[in-house]
Coordinates of C-alpha atoms and ligand atoms in Angstrom, one line a residue:
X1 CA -61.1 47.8 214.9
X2 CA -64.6 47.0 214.8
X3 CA -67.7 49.1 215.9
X4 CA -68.6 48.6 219.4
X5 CA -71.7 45.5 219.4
X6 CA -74.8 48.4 220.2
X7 CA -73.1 52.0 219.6
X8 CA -73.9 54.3 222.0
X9 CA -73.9 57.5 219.6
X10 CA -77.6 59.4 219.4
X11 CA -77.9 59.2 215.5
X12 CA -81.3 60.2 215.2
X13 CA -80.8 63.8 217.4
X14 CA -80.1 66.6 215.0
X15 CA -82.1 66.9 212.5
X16 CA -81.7 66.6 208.5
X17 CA -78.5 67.5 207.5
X18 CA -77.1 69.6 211.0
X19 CA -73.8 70.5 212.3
X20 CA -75.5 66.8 214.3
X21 CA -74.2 64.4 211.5
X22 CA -70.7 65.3 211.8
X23 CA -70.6 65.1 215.3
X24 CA -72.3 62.2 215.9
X25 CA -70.1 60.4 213.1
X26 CA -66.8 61.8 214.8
X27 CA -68.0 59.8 217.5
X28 CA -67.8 56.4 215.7
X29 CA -64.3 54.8 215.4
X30 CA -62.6 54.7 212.1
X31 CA -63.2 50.8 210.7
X32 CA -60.3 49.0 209.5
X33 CA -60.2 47.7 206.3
X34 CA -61.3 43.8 207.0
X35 CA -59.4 42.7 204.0
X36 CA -56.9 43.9 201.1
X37 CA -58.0 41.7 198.4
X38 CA -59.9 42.6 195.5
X39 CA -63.5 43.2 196.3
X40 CA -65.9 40.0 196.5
X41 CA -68.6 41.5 198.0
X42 CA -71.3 44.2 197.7
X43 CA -74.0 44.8 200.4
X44 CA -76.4 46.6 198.9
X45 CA -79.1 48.7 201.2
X46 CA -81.7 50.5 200.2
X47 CA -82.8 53.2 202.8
X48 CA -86.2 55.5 203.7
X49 CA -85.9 57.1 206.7
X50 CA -83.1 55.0 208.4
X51 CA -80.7 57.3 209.6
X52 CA -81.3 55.6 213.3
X53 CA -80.4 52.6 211.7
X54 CA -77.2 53.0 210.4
X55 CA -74.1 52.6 212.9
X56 CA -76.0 49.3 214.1
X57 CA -76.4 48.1 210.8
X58 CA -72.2 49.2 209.9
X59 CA -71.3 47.3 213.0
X60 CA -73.1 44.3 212.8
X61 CA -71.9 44.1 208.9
X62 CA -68.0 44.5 210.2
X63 CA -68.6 41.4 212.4
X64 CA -70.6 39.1 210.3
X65 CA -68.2 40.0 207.0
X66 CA -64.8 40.0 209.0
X67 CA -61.9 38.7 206.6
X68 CA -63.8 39.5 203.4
X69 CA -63.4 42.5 200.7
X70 CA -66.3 43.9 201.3
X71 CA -68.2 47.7 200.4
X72 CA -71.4 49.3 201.3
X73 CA -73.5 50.3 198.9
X74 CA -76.6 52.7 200.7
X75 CA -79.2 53.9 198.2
X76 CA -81.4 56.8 199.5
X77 CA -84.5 58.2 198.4
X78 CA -83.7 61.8 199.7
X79 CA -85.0 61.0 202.9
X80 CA -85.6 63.8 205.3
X81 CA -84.3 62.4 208.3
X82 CA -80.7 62.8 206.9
X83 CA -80.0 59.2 206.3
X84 CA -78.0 60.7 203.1
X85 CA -75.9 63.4 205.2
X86 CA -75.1 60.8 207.9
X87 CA -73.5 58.2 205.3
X88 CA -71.6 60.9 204.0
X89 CA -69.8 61.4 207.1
X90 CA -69.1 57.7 207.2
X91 CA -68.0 57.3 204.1
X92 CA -65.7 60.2 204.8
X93 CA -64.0 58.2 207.8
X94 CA -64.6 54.2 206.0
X95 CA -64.0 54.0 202.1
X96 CA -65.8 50.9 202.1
X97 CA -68.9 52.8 202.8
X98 CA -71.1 54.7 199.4
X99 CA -74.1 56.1 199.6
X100 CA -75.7 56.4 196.0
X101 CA -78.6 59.1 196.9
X102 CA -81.7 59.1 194.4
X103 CA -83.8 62.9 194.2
X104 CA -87.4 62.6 193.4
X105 CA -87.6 59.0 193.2
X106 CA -88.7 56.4 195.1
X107 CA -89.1 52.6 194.9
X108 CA -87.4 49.7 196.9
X109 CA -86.2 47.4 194.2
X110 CA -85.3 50.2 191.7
X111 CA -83.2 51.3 194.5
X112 CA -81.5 47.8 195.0
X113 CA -81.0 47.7 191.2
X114 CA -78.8 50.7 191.1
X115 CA -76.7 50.3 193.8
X116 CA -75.7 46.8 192.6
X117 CA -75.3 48.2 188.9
X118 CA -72.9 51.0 191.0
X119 CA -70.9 48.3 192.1
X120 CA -67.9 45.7 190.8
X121 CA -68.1 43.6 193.0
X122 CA -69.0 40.0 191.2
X123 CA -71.4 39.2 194.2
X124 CA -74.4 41.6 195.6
X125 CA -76.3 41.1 199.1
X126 CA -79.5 43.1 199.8
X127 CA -80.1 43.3 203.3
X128 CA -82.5 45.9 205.0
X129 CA -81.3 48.4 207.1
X130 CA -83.5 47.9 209.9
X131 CA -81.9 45.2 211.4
X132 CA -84.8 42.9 210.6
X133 CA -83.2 40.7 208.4
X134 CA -80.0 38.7 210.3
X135 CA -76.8 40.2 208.9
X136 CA -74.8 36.9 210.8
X137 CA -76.2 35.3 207.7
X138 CA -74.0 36.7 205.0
X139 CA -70.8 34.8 205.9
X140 CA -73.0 31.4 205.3
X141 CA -74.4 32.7 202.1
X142 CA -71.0 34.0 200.6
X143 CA -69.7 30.3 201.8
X144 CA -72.3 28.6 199.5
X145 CA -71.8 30.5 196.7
X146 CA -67.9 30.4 196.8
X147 CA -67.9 26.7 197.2
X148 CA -70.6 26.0 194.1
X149 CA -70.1 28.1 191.5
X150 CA -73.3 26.7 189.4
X151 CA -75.1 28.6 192.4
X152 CA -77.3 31.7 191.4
X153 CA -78.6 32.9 194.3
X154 CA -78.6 32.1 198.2
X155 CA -82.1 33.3 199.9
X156 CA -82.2 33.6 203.2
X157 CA -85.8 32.1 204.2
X158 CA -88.2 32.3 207.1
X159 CA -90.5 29.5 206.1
X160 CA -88.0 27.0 206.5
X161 CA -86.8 24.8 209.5
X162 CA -85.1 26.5 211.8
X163 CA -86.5 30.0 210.2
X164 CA -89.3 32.5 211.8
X165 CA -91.1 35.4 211.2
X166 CA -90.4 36.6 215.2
X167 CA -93.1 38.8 217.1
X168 CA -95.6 39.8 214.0
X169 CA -98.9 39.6 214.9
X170 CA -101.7 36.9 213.4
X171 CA -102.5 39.4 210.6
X172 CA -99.5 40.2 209.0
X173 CA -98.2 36.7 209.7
X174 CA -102.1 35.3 207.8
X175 CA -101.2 38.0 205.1
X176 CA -97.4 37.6 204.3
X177 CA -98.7 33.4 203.9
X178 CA -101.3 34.5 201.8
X179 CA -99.4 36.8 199.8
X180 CA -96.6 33.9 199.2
X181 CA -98.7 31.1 198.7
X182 CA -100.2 33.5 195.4
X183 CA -96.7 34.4 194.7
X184 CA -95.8 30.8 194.2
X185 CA -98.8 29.3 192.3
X186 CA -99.4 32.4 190.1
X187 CA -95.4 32.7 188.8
X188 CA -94.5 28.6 189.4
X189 CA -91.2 29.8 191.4
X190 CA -90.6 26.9 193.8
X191 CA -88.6 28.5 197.2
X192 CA -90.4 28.8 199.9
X193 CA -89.6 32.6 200.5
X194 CA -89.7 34.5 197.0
X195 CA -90.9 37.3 199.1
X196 CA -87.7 37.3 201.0
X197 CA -85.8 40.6 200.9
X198 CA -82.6 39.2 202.3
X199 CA -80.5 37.7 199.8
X200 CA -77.3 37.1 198.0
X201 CA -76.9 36.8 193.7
X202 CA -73.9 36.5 191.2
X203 CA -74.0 39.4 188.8
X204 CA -74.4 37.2 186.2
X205 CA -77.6 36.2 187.8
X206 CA -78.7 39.6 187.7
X207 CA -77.4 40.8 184.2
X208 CA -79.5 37.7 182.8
X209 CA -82.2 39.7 184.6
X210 CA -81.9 42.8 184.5
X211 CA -83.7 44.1 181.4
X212 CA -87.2 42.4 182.5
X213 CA -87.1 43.5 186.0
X214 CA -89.5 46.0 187.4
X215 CA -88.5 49.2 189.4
X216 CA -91.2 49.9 190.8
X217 CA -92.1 46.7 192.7
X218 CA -91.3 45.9 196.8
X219 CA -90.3 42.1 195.7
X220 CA -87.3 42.0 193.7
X221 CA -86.3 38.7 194.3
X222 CA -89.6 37.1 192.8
X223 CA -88.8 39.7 190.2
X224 CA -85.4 38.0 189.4
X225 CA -86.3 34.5 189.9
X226 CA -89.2 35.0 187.2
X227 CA -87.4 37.3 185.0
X228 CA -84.2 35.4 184.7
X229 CA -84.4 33.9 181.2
X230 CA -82.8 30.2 182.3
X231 CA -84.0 28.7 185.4
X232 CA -81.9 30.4 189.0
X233 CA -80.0 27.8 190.6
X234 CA -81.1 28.5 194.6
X235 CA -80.0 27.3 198.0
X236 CA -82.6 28.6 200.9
X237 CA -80.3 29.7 204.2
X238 CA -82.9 30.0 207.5
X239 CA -83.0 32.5 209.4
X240 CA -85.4 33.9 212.3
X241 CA -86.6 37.8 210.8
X242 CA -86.2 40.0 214.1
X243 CA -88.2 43.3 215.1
X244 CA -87.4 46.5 213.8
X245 CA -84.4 48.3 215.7
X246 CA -85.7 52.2 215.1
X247 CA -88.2 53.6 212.8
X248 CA -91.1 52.4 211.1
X249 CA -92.3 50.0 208.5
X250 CA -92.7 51.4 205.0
X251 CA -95.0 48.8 204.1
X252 CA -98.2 50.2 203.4
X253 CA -101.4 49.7 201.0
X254 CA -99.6 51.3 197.8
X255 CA -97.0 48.7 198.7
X256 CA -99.6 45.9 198.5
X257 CA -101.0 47.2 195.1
X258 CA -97.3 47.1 193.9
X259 CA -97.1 43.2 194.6
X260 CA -100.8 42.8 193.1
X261 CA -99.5 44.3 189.9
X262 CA -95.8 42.7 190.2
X263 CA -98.4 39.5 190.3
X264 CA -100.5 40.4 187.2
X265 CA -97.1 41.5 185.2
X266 CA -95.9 38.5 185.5
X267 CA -99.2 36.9 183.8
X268 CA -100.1 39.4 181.3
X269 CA -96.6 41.4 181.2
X270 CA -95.8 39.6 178.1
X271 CA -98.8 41.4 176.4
X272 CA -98.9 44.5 177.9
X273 CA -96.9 47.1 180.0
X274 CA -97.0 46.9 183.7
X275 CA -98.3 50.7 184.0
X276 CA -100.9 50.0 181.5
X277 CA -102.2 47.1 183.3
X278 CA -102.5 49.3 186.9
X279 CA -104.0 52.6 185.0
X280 CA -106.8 49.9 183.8
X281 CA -107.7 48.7 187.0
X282 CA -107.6 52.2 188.5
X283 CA -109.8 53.2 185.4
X284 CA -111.8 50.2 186.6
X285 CA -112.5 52.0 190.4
X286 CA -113.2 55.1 188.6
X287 CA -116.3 53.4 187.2
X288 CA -117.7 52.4 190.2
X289 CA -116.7 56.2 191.6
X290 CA -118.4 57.4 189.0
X291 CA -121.9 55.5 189.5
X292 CA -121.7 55.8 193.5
X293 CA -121.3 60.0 192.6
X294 CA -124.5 59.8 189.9
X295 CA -126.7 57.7 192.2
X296 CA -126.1 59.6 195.6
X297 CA -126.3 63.0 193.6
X298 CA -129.7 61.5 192.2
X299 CA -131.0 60.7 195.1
X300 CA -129.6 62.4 198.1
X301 CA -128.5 65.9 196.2
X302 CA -132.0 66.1 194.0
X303 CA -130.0 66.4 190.8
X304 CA -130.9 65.9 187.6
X305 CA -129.3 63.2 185.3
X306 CA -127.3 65.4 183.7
X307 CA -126.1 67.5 186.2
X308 CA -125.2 64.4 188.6
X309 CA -123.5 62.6 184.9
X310 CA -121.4 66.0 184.6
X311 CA -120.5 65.9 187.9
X312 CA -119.7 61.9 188.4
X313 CA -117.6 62.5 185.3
X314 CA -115.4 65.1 187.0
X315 CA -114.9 63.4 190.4
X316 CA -114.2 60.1 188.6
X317 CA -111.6 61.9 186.7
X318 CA -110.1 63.3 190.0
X319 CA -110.3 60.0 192.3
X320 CA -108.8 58.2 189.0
X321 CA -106.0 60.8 188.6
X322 CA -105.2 60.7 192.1
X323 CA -105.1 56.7 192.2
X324 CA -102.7 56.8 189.3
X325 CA -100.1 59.3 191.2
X326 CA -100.5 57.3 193.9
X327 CA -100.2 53.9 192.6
X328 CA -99.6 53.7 188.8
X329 CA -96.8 56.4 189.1
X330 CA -95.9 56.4 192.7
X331 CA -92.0 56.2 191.3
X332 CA -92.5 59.6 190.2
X333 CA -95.5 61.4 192.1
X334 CA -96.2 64.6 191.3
X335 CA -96.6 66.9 194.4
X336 CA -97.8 70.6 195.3
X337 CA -98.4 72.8 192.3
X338 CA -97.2 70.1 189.5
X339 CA -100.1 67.7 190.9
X340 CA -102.5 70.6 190.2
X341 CA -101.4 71.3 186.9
X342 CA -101.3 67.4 186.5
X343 CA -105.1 67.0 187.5
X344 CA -106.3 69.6 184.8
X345 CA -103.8 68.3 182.1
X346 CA -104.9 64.9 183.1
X347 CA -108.9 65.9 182.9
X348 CA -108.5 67.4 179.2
X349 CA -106.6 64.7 178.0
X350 CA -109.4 62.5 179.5
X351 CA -112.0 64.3 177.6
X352 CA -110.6 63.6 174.6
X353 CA -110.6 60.3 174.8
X354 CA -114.0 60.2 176.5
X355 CA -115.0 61.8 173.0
X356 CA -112.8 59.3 171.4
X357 CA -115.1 56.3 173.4
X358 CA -118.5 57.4 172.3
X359 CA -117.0 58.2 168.6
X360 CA -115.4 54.7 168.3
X361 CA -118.3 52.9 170.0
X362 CA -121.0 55.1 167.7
X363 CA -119.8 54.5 164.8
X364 CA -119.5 50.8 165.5
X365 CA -123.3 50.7 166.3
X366 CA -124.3 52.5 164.1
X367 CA -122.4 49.3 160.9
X368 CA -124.1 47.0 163.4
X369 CA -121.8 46.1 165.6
X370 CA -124.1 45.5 168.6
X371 CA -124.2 47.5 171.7
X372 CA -121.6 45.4 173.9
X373 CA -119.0 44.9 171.7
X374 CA -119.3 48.6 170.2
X375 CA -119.3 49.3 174.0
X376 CA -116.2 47.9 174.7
X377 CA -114.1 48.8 172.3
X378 CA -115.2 52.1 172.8
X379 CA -114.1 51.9 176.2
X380 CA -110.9 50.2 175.2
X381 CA -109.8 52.9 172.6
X382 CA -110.5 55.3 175.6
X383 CA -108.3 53.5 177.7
X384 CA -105.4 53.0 175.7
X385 CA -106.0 57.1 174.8
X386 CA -106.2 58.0 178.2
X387 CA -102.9 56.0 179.5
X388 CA -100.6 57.0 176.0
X389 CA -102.0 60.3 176.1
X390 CA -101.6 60.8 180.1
X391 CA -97.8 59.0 180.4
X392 CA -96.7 62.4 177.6
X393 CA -98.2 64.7 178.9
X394 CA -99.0 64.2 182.5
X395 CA -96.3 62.0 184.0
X396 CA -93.6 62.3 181.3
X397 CA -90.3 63.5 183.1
X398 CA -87.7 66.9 181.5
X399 CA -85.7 64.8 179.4
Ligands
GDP1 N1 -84.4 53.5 198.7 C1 -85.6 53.1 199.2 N2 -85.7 52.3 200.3 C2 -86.9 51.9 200.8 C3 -88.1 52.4 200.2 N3 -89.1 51.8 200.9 C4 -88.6 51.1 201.9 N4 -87.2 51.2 201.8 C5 -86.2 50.5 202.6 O1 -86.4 49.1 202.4 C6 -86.1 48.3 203.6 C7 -87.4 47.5 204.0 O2 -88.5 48.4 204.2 P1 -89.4 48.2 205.5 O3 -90.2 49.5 205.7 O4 -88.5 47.8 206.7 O5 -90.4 47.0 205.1 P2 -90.9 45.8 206.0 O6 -89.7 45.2 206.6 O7 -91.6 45.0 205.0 O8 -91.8 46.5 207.0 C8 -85.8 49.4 204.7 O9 -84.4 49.4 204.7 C9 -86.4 50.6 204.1 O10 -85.7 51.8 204.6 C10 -88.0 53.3 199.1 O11 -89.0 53.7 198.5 N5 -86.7 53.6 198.6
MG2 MG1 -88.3 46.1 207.8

């Protein structure tokens, strides 16, 4: 029996985790099993706050895959609406649901990874759960793949004929162009969506992938297509990208960095880690920090040198340790008293290698190596100090 088109249950009353989630799951008919073959397909959804979302997304997902064997696979970041408590309830009363919950993590495409490594099933879908991405799709994608198997991958696009990008405004619509326009000069991938987020791969496609791929990014399917070591075999499937059903957009400026740096990983990742790369440029803020705190402490404060130095130094080193838990390692952020501890393990491990710097860079100008170069590589022995020393002690998770 499938769910009724809109259900009429109120998911989002309740709370995290209340008596709520088994009522309001009670209230949903048990699904039928659509087929009894042996599973084809995995529809993997990765979830922040979408507990609203849910029965709309199940229902629609029973209609468009109807006659295929079919799961759910629903990876949650802990989120404290009760998205995780609610899918347990359906998955109580449909086997074909899982929800793979994730504690103190948090990143879109890691989350897609491991729900479609959690899965059998020789095909994956990611699909949001916010109803953005049209889920009437998935039978024409699982079509083209089952009738060409030297398909990889079947992306469904909204900057194709017939496709759309529905009610965003002139900003985001300017911005998402921008942003794929870069994508598809700077990495050479040819669709005319890599940013899509609706999508459907073989897991061969993904196993080919999988150990170059980066958790931490918003854009996993540019992540495959460039990481794949033999060129993806695509077919691009229209489709109009519809509002948001309930909840809001997790798209935000730490998002954006993510895509800059999935965008410079995938020019200099060959030489250097991803993390290294985004603690450098952070590090690069934290200079200009630094002199904006020295020259209004100069002038407006009265200060002397030294004083406004010593205390340009310190709130560089905090603005650059907060950039870095914010962006850098935003996968594993630390909060309340373990960002405090953090900030002073992160400032003493900074003054070493600010002692490191002048050492290196000294004793460089002083065998006459010239003030720029001993410069730099001071600065770049400090670096390198700071982000090894910083990823053991600060960031480093309990094994
Ligand atoms: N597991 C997980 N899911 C996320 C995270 N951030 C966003 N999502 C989910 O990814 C999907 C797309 O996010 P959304 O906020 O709608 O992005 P937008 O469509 O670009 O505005 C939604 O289903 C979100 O709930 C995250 O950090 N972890
Ligand atoms: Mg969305």
């Amino acid at each position: 029996m499938p769910l009724p088109s809109a259900p009429s249950i109120e998911l989002a009353a309740g709370g995290a985790g209340t008596a709520g989630d088994q009522s309001a799951a009670a209230a949903l008919p048990v699904l039928a099993q659509s087929s009894s073959g042996p599973l084809e397909l995995a529809v993997v959804v990765p979830t922040f706050n979408e507990r609203a979302n849910l029965a709309g997304l199940i229902g629609r997902l029973d209609r468009a895959l109807a006659g295929v064997a079919w799961e759910l696979v629903v990876v949650d970041d802990d989120s404290p609406d009760g998205t995780a408590e609610l899918l347990h309830e359906l998955a109580r009363r449909d086997p074909r649901v899982r929800c793979l919950r994730r504690v103190g993590r948090r990143g879109l495409s890691g989350a897609c990874i491991e729900g479609m490594l959690s899965s059998g099933a020789p095909l994956f879908a990611v699909v949001d759960a916010d109803g953005q991405h049209d889920e009437a799709l998935l039978a024409a994608m699982l079509q083209a793949l089952r009738a060409d198997p030297a398909l990889d991958v079947a992306i469904g696009t909204r900057y194709a004929e017939g496709g759309g990008v529905g009610d965003w405004q002139q900003q985001r619509q300017r911005l998402s162009h921008w942003a794929t326009r870069a994508a598809q000069s700077l990495t050479g991938v040819a669709v005319s969506d890599p940013m899509s987020g609706f999508f459907m791969l073989r897991r061969a496609a993904l196993h080919g992938a999988l150990r170059g791929l980066s958790t931490a990014g918003f854009k996993l399917l540019l992540d495959l297509l460039t990481a794949s070591p033999r060129p993806l075999r695509v077919i691009e499937l229209p489709y109009q990208f519809r509002p948001r059903q309930a909840g809001e957009s997790k798209l935000d400026l730490r998002v954006s960095w993510d895509f800059l740096m999935l965008l410079v990983d995938k020019l200099l990742g060959r030489w250097l880690p991803a993390r290294l790369i985004s603690f450098a440029a952070v590090g690069s803020l934290g200079v200009l920090v630094h002199l904006a705190v020295l020259r209004t402490g100069m002038l407006l404060g009265g200060l002397p040198f030294v004083t406004a130095q010593a205390l340009a130094v310190a709130v560089a080193m905090a603005s650059n340790f907060e950039l870095n838990n914010l962006l850098t390692y935003r996968d594993q952020r630390l909060r309340g008293w373990r960002r405090l501890s953090g900030l002073l393990k992160f400032m003493l491990a900074c003054s070493v290698g600010a002692a490191a710097n002048v050492g290196v860079a000294g004793w460089l100008e002083h065998g006459g190596g010239g003030w720029l170069v001993s410069g730099l590589a001071g600065v770049l022995v400090g670096t390198v100090w700071n982000y090894g020393a910083t990823a053991h002690i600060v960031w480093s998770r309990p094994r």
